[in-house]
Amino acid sequence: MGHFPRHTPRSPSYLFPLVISLSLFSFTAILLYKVDDVVSRTGTVAGHNLEPTPWHVFPHKNFDDEPLQQRAVKIIQCSYLTCRVSASGDDGAVQRRFASEKTRRSECPNLFGAIRRDLEPWASTQISKAHLEKARNYAAFRVVIVGGKMYVDYYYACVQSRAMFTIWSFLQLLRRFPGLVPDVDLMFDCMDKPSINRTEHQSMPLPLFRYCTTKEHFDIPFPDWSFWGWPEINIRSWPEEFQDIKKGSRAVSWKDKIPLAYWKGNPDVASPLRTELLNCNDSREWGAQIMRQDWGEAARSGFKTSKLSDQCNHRYKIYAEGYAWSVSLKYILSCGSVSLIISPQYEDFFSRGLVTLQNYWLVDPLQLCPSIKRAVEWGNQHQHEAEAIGKRGQKFMESLSMDRIYDYMFHLISEYSKLLDFKPTPPSSALEICTDSVLCFADDKQRLFLKKSLAFPSKAPPCTIKPA
């Protein structure tokens, strides 16, 4: 029986490219599925996939409209890769220099004493992990600093770029005092209204950082984001903005300033006080000029008509709280006009240093228009004394330099860290955050503002708080 040659069956040659293409397609599909899964579960400073704040719709940015692959690459790059390649300096250099030079420490302003009062609720009990877990229900994000590195766990998206600039402020503190900031674990909320009521939480005070507090709340005030910039309404970092306002305040001499009380803002923020203030808009009857701010129109005109430095031409400027606390207080005080502060319910970290009739005038909200009128009439009859009050208010804000703001942040975090009864460790859901990773997520305008507020290692140690 003859033998026939055996042949291995072969696929037609045109099938090979098809098989390879199908394999690549399958691999890509699986990869994209995994990447999409990672992206959907990764909370970021951009707030792209977080629920909005309970009180304000979080506007979706162009970032959300980008193709999936492009978004995925950016999220992975900014969230997981950027900080790993960031250069790390000698964190102990500043500490060693302070020790070797025996630099004389300056004394902190009196307002730093409020730090101990803010933290007093935990002086005897300390702060446990259970405290933080309960505070998490009220927080927008969690900040954990370990060994000079910062980790953030995001819970919901803050309005506009508040989260980005607040997280940036922590990072700049680490740059300001490298190797000095202690390990810490804290919860932070970005809403304007405190939420940890003293009566409701008396049995277990919850430590929650935010921009303001009241005497009825446990919330711990922290410098607000706008000190580093507020790009949405074109407000620059505090050093730039203050110097511009101070320069604008000198454009008109005191005697030539308009002898009226001035307010310009948004009354449509569920604020009965600001609504009532509109009724005082009568220069003859109440000595006041009340202006409605249309932020939409201001944005369309490039904010040309809403520069803060152009709003210092009146002898008196009114501060009225809005939905709750307002960032506008520091800009009003900076004008050098007499600040007519309508009896405030909320206080931020620096307002505890203000003294009635020394650097501002207190207005009675129950007799709003008549109280404003009395202030204006007194000031116009006592111009020298009124001018002095305005100048002391401006000087107070000038003393609140970024040096002092970083000092305040340092002492607040240091004193808070001493109360923790556990060793801070970043949760598995937290991401390492660094200066470069925030810049990676920022859009062009945000990046410009952020870079202008970049901090550098301090030449002097933090100021010294006076003994209790």
PDB file of N, CA and C in Angstrom, residues 314-365:
ATOM      1  N   HIS A 314     -16.153 105.151  48.156  1.00  0.00           N
ATOM      2  CA  HIS A 314     -17.124 105.612  49.158  1.00  0.00           C
ATOM      3  C   HIS A 314     -16.465 105.615  50.541  1.00  0.00           C
ATOM      4  N   ARG A 315     -16.940 106.472  51.405  1.00  0.00           N
ATOM      5  CA  ARG A 315     -16.375 106.525  52.756  1.00  0.00           C
ATOM      6  C   ARG A 315     -16.786 105.322  53.592  1.00  0.00           C
ATOM      7  N   TYR A 316     -17.902 104.699  53.234  1.00  0.00           N
ATOM      8  CA  TYR A 316     -18.427 103.591  54.037  1.00  0.00           C
ATOM      9  C   TYR A 316     -18.778 102.427  53.113  1.00  0.00           C
ATOM     10  N   LYS A 317     -18.412 101.226  53.540  1.00  0.00           N
ATOM     11  CA  LYS A 317     -18.743 100.032  52.771  1.00  0.00           C
ATOM     12  C   LYS A 317     -19.457  99.033  53.678  1.00  0.00           C
ATOM     13  N   ILE A 318     -20.506  98.459  53.161  1.00  0.00           N
ATOM     14  CA  ILE A 318     -21.358  97.566  53.953  1.00  0.00           C
ATOM     15  C   ILE A 318     -20.995  96.111  53.701  1.00  0.00           C
ATOM     16  N   TYR A 319     -20.936  95.344  54.794  1.00  0.00           N
ATOM     17  CA  TYR A 319     -20.792  93.887  54.691  1.00  0.00           C
ATOM     18  C   TYR A 319     -22.083  93.234  55.170  1.00  0.00           C
ATOM     19  N   ALA A 320     -22.699  92.451  54.284  1.00  0.00           N
ATOM     20  CA  ALA A 320     -23.940  91.747  54.613  1.00  0.00           C
ATOM     21  C   ALA A 320     -23.771  90.275  54.280  1.00  0.00           C
ATOM     22  N   GLU A 321     -23.986  89.405  55.251  1.00  0.00           N
ATOM     23  CA  GLU A 321     -23.897  87.980  54.983  1.00  0.00           C
ATOM     24  C   GLU A 321     -24.953  87.564  53.968  1.00  0.00           C
ATOM     25  N   GLY A 322     -24.650  86.523  53.213  1.00  0.00           N
ATOM     26  CA  GLY A 322     -25.567  86.063  52.177  1.00  0.00           C
ATOM     27  C   GLY A 322     -26.336  84.848  52.624  1.00  0.00           C
ATOM     28  N   TYR A 323     -26.289  83.785  51.821  1.00  0.00           N
ATOM     29  CA  TYR A 323     -26.899  82.512  52.206  1.00  0.00           C
ATOM     30  C   TYR A 323     -26.376  82.111  53.584  1.00  0.00           C
ATOM     31  N   ALA A 324     -25.123  82.415  53.826  1.00  0.00           N
ATOM     32  CA  ALA A 324     -24.486  82.219  55.126  1.00  0.00           C
ATOM     33  C   ALA A 324     -23.289  83.165  55.175  1.00  0.00           C
ATOM     34  N   TRP A 325     -22.139  82.609  55.466  1.00  0.00           N
ATOM     35  CA  TRP A 325     -20.904  83.386  55.486  1.00  0.00           C
ATOM     36  C   TRP A 325     -20.531  83.826  54.066  1.00  0.00           C
ATOM     37  N   SER A 326     -19.776  84.914  53.965  1.00  0.00           N
ATOM     38  CA  SER A 326     -19.368  85.419  52.657  1.00  0.00           C
ATOM     39  C   SER A 326     -17.880  85.761  52.652  1.00  0.00           C
ATOM     40  N   VAL A 327     -17.206  85.462  51.532  1.00  0.00           N
ATOM     41  CA  VAL A 327     -15.775  85.772  51.408  1.00  0.00           C
ATOM     42  C   VAL A 327     -15.529  87.277  51.278  1.00  0.00           C
ATOM     43  N   SER A 328     -16.567  88.058  51.061  1.00  0.00           N
ATOM     44  CA  SER A 328     -16.393  89.474  50.719  1.00  0.00           C
ATOM     45  C   SER A 328     -15.862  90.324  51.861  1.00  0.00           C
ATOM     46  N   LEU A 329     -15.926  89.833  53.106  1.00  0.00           N
ATOM     47  CA  LEU A 329     -15.527  90.652  54.250  1.00  0.00           C
ATOM     48  C   LEU A 329     -14.095  91.160  54.112  1.00  0.00           C
ATOM     49  N   LYS A 330     -13.170  90.295  53.712  1.00  0.00           N
ATOM     50  CA  LYS A 330     -11.765  90.711  53.656  1.00  0.00           C
ATOM     51  C   LYS A 330     -11.541  91.784  52.602  1.00  0.00           C
ATOM     52  N   TYR A 331     -12.315  91.752  51.520  1.00  0.00           N
ATOM     53  CA  TYR A 331     -12.147  92.743  50.462  1.00  0.00           C
ATOM     54  C   TYR A 331     -12.761  94.086  50.867  1.00  0.00           C
ATOM     55  N   ILE A 332     -13.844  94.042  51.618  1.00  0.00           N
ATOM     56  CA  ILE A 332     -14.479  95.272  52.107  1.00  0.00           C
ATOM     57  C   ILE A 332     -13.565  95.974  53.107  1.00  0.00           C
ATOM     58  N   LEU A 333     -13.011  95.217  54.043  1.00  0.00           N
ATOM     59  CA  LEU A 333     -12.101  95.799  55.031  1.00  0.00           C
ATOM     60  C   LEU A 333     -10.850  96.373  54.370  1.00  0.00           C
ATOM     61  N   SER A 334     -10.436  95.790  53.257  1.00  0.00           N
ATOM     62  CA  SER A 334      -9.194  96.205  52.596  1.00  0.00           C
ATOM     63  C   SER A 334      -9.289  97.577  51.949  1.00  0.00           C
ATOM     64  N   CYS A 335     -10.504  98.082  51.744  1.00  0.00           N
ATOM     65  CA  CYS A 335     -10.692  99.349  51.035  1.00  0.00           C
ATOM     66  C   CYS A 335     -10.226 100.566  51.827  1.00  0.00           C
ATOM     67  N   GLY A 336     -10.160 100.450  53.149  1.00  0.00           N
ATOM     68  CA  GLY A 336      -9.791 101.620  53.938  1.00  0.00           C
ATOM     69  C   GLY A 336     -10.973 102.519  54.235  1.00  0.00           C
ATOM     70  N   SER A 337     -12.137 102.177  53.720  1.00  0.00           N
ATOM     71  CA  SER A 337     -13.367 102.870  54.086  1.00  0.00           C
ATOM     72  C   SER A 337     -13.821 102.334  55.442  1.00  0.00           C
ATOM     73  N   VAL A 338     -14.772 103.011  56.079  1.00  0.00           N
ATOM     74  CA  VAL A 338     -15.331 102.472  57.317  1.00  0.00           C
ATOM     75  C   VAL A 338     -16.194 101.265  56.952  1.00  0.00           C
ATOM     76  N   SER A 339     -15.833 100.107  57.465  1.00  0.00           N
ATOM     77  CA  SER A 339     -16.601  98.893  57.181  1.00  0.00           C
ATOM     78  C   SER A 339     -17.808  98.834  58.105  1.00  0.00           C
ATOM     79  N   LEU A 340     -18.992  98.916  57.510  1.00  0.00           N
ATOM     80  CA  LEU A 340     -20.232  98.804  58.275  1.00  0.00           C
ATOM     81  C   LEU A 340     -20.659  97.343  58.219  1.00  0.00           C
ATOM     82  N   ILE A 341     -20.346  96.609  59.276  1.00  0.00           N
ATOM     83  CA  ILE A 341     -20.622  95.176  59.312  1.00  0.00           C
ATOM     84  C   ILE A 341     -21.959  94.941  59.984  1.00  0.00           C
ATOM     85  N   ILE A 342     -22.908  94.445  59.212  1.00  0.00           N
ATOM     86  CA  ILE A 342     -24.226  94.138  59.771  1.00  0.00           C
ATOM     87  C   ILE A 342     -24.060  92.930  60.671  1.00  0.00           C
ATOM     88  N   SER A 343     -24.376  93.088  61.940  1.00  0.00           N
ATOM     89  CA  SER A 343     -24.116  92.100  62.994  1.00  0.00           C
ATOM     90  C   SER A 343     -24.070  90.675  62.455  1.00  0.00           C
ATOM     91  N   PRO A 344     -22.873  90.094  62.353  1.00  0.00           N
ATOM     92  CA  PRO A 344     -22.735  88.808  61.685  1.00  0.00           C
ATOM     93  C   PRO A 344     -23.072  87.609  62.565  1.00  0.00           C
ATOM     94  N   GLN A 345     -23.651  86.608  61.940  1.00  0.00           N
ATOM     95  CA  GLN A 345     -23.914  85.347  62.626  1.00  0.00           C
ATOM     96  C   GLN A 345     -22.715  84.411  62.500  1.00  0.00           C
ATOM     97  N   TYR A 346     -22.006  84.524  61.372  1.00  0.00           N
ATOM     98  CA  TYR A 346     -20.912  83.600  61.069  1.00  0.00           C
ATOM     99  C   TYR A 346     -19.566  84.284  61.274  1.00  0.00           C
ATOM    100  N   GLU A 347     -18.555  83.501  61.579  1.00  0.00           N
ATOM    101  CA  GLU A 347     -17.212  84.042  61.736  1.00  0.00           C
ATOM    102  C   GLU A 347     -16.214  83.123  61.046  1.00  0.00           C
ATOM    103  N   ASP A 348     -15.236  83.733  60.393  1.00  0.00           N
ATOM    104  CA  ASP A 348     -14.176  82.939  59.782  1.00  0.00           C
ATOM    105  C   ASP A 348     -12.943  83.033  60.671  1.00  0.00           C
ATOM    106  N   PHE A 349     -11.824  82.501  60.206  1.00  0.00           N
ATOM    107  CA  PHE A 349     -10.677  82.390  61.107  1.00  0.00           C
ATOM    108  C   PHE A 349     -10.121  83.744  61.521  1.00  0.00           C
ATOM    109  N   PHE A 350     -10.199  84.764  60.644  1.00  0.00           N
ATOM    110  CA  PHE A 350      -9.565  86.044  60.980  1.00  0.00           C
ATOM    111  C   PHE A 350     -10.514  87.051  61.597  1.00  0.00           C
ATOM    112  N   SER A 351     -11.820  86.890  61.391  1.00  0.00           N
ATOM    113  CA  SER A 351     -12.771  87.904  61.863  1.00  0.00           C
ATOM    114  C   SER A 351     -12.823  87.974  63.384  1.00  0.00           C
ATOM    115  N   ARG A 352     -12.308  86.922  64.052  1.00  0.00           N
ATOM    116  CA  ARG A 352     -12.257  86.954  65.519  1.00  0.00           C
ATOM    117  C   ARG A 352     -11.272  88.003  66.024  1.00  0.00           C
ATOM    118  N   GLY A 353     -10.420  88.539  65.124  1.00  0.00           N
ATOM    119  CA  GLY A 353      -9.469  89.569  65.528  1.00  0.00           C
ATOM    120  C   GLY A 353     -10.001  90.985  65.377  1.00  0.00           C
ATOM    121  N   LEU A 354     -11.206  91.132  64.849  1.00  0.00           N
ATOM    122  CA  LEU A 354     -11.784  92.468  64.654  1.00  0.00           C
ATOM    123  C   LEU A 354     -12.357  93.011  65.958  1.00  0.00           C
ATOM    124  N   VAL A 355     -12.271  94.329  66.130  1.00  0.00           N
ATOM    125  CA  VAL A 355     -12.770  94.985  67.345  1.00  0.00           C
ATOM    126  C   VAL A 355     -13.678  96.142  66.938  1.00  0.00           C
ATOM    127  N   THR A 356     -14.895  96.150  67.465  1.00  0.00           N
ATOM    128  CA  THR A 356     -15.861  97.195  67.141  1.00  0.00           C
ATOM    129  C   THR A 356     -15.311  98.583  67.480  1.00  0.00           C
ATOM    130  N   LEU A 357     -15.518  99.528  66.566  1.00  0.00           N
ATOM    131  CA  LEU A 357     -15.098 100.926  66.675  1.00  0.00           C
ATOM    132  C   LEU A 357     -13.580 101.104  66.582  1.00  0.00           C
ATOM    133  N   GLN A 358     -12.848  99.997  66.575  1.00  0.00           N
ATOM    134  CA  GLN A 358     -11.403 100.110  66.348  1.00  0.00           C
ATOM    135  C   GLN A 358     -11.092  99.932  64.865  1.00  0.00           C
ATOM    136  N   ASN A 359     -11.658  98.864  64.259  1.00  0.00           N
ATOM    137  CA  ASN A 359     -11.415  98.673  62.826  1.00  0.00           C
ATOM    138  C   ASN A 359     -12.682  98.377  62.027  1.00  0.00           C
ATOM    139  N   TYR A 360     -13.854  98.551  62.654  1.00  0.00           N
ATOM    140  CA  TYR A 360     -15.118  98.471  61.913  1.00  0.00           C
ATOM    141  C   TYR A 360     -16.247  99.050  62.762  1.00  0.00           C
ATOM    142  N   TRP A 361     -17.389  99.242  62.114  1.00  0.00           N
ATOM    143  CA  TRP A 361     -18.587  99.775  62.783  1.00  0.00           C
ATOM    144  C   TRP A 361     -19.685  98.708  62.709  1.00  0.00           C
ATOM    145  N   LEU A 362     -20.300  98.413  63.839  1.00  0.00           N
ATOM    146  CA  LEU A 362     -21.335  97.378  63.898  1.00  0.00           C
ATOM    147  C   LEU A 362     -22.703  97.974  63.588  1.00  0.00           C
ATOM    148  N   VAL A 363     -23.426  97.343  62.662  1.00  0.00           N
ATOM    149  CA  VAL A 363     -24.761  97.792  62.249  1.00  0.00           C
ATOM    150  C   VAL A 363     -25.814  96.842  62.817  1.00  0.00           C
ATOM    151  N   ASP A 364     -26.882  97.400  63.346  1.00  0.00           N
ATOM    152  CA  ASP A 364     -27.967  96.631  63.938  1.00  0.00           C
ATOM    153  C   ASP A 364     -28.891  96.095  62.839  1.00  0.00           C
ATOM    154  N   PRO A 365     -29.004  94.778  62.666  1.00  0.00           N
ATOM    155  CA  PRO A 365     -29.853  94.240  61.601  1.00  0.00           C
ATOM    156  C   PRO A 365     -31.348  94.427  61.861  1.00  0.00           C
TER     157      PRO A 365
END
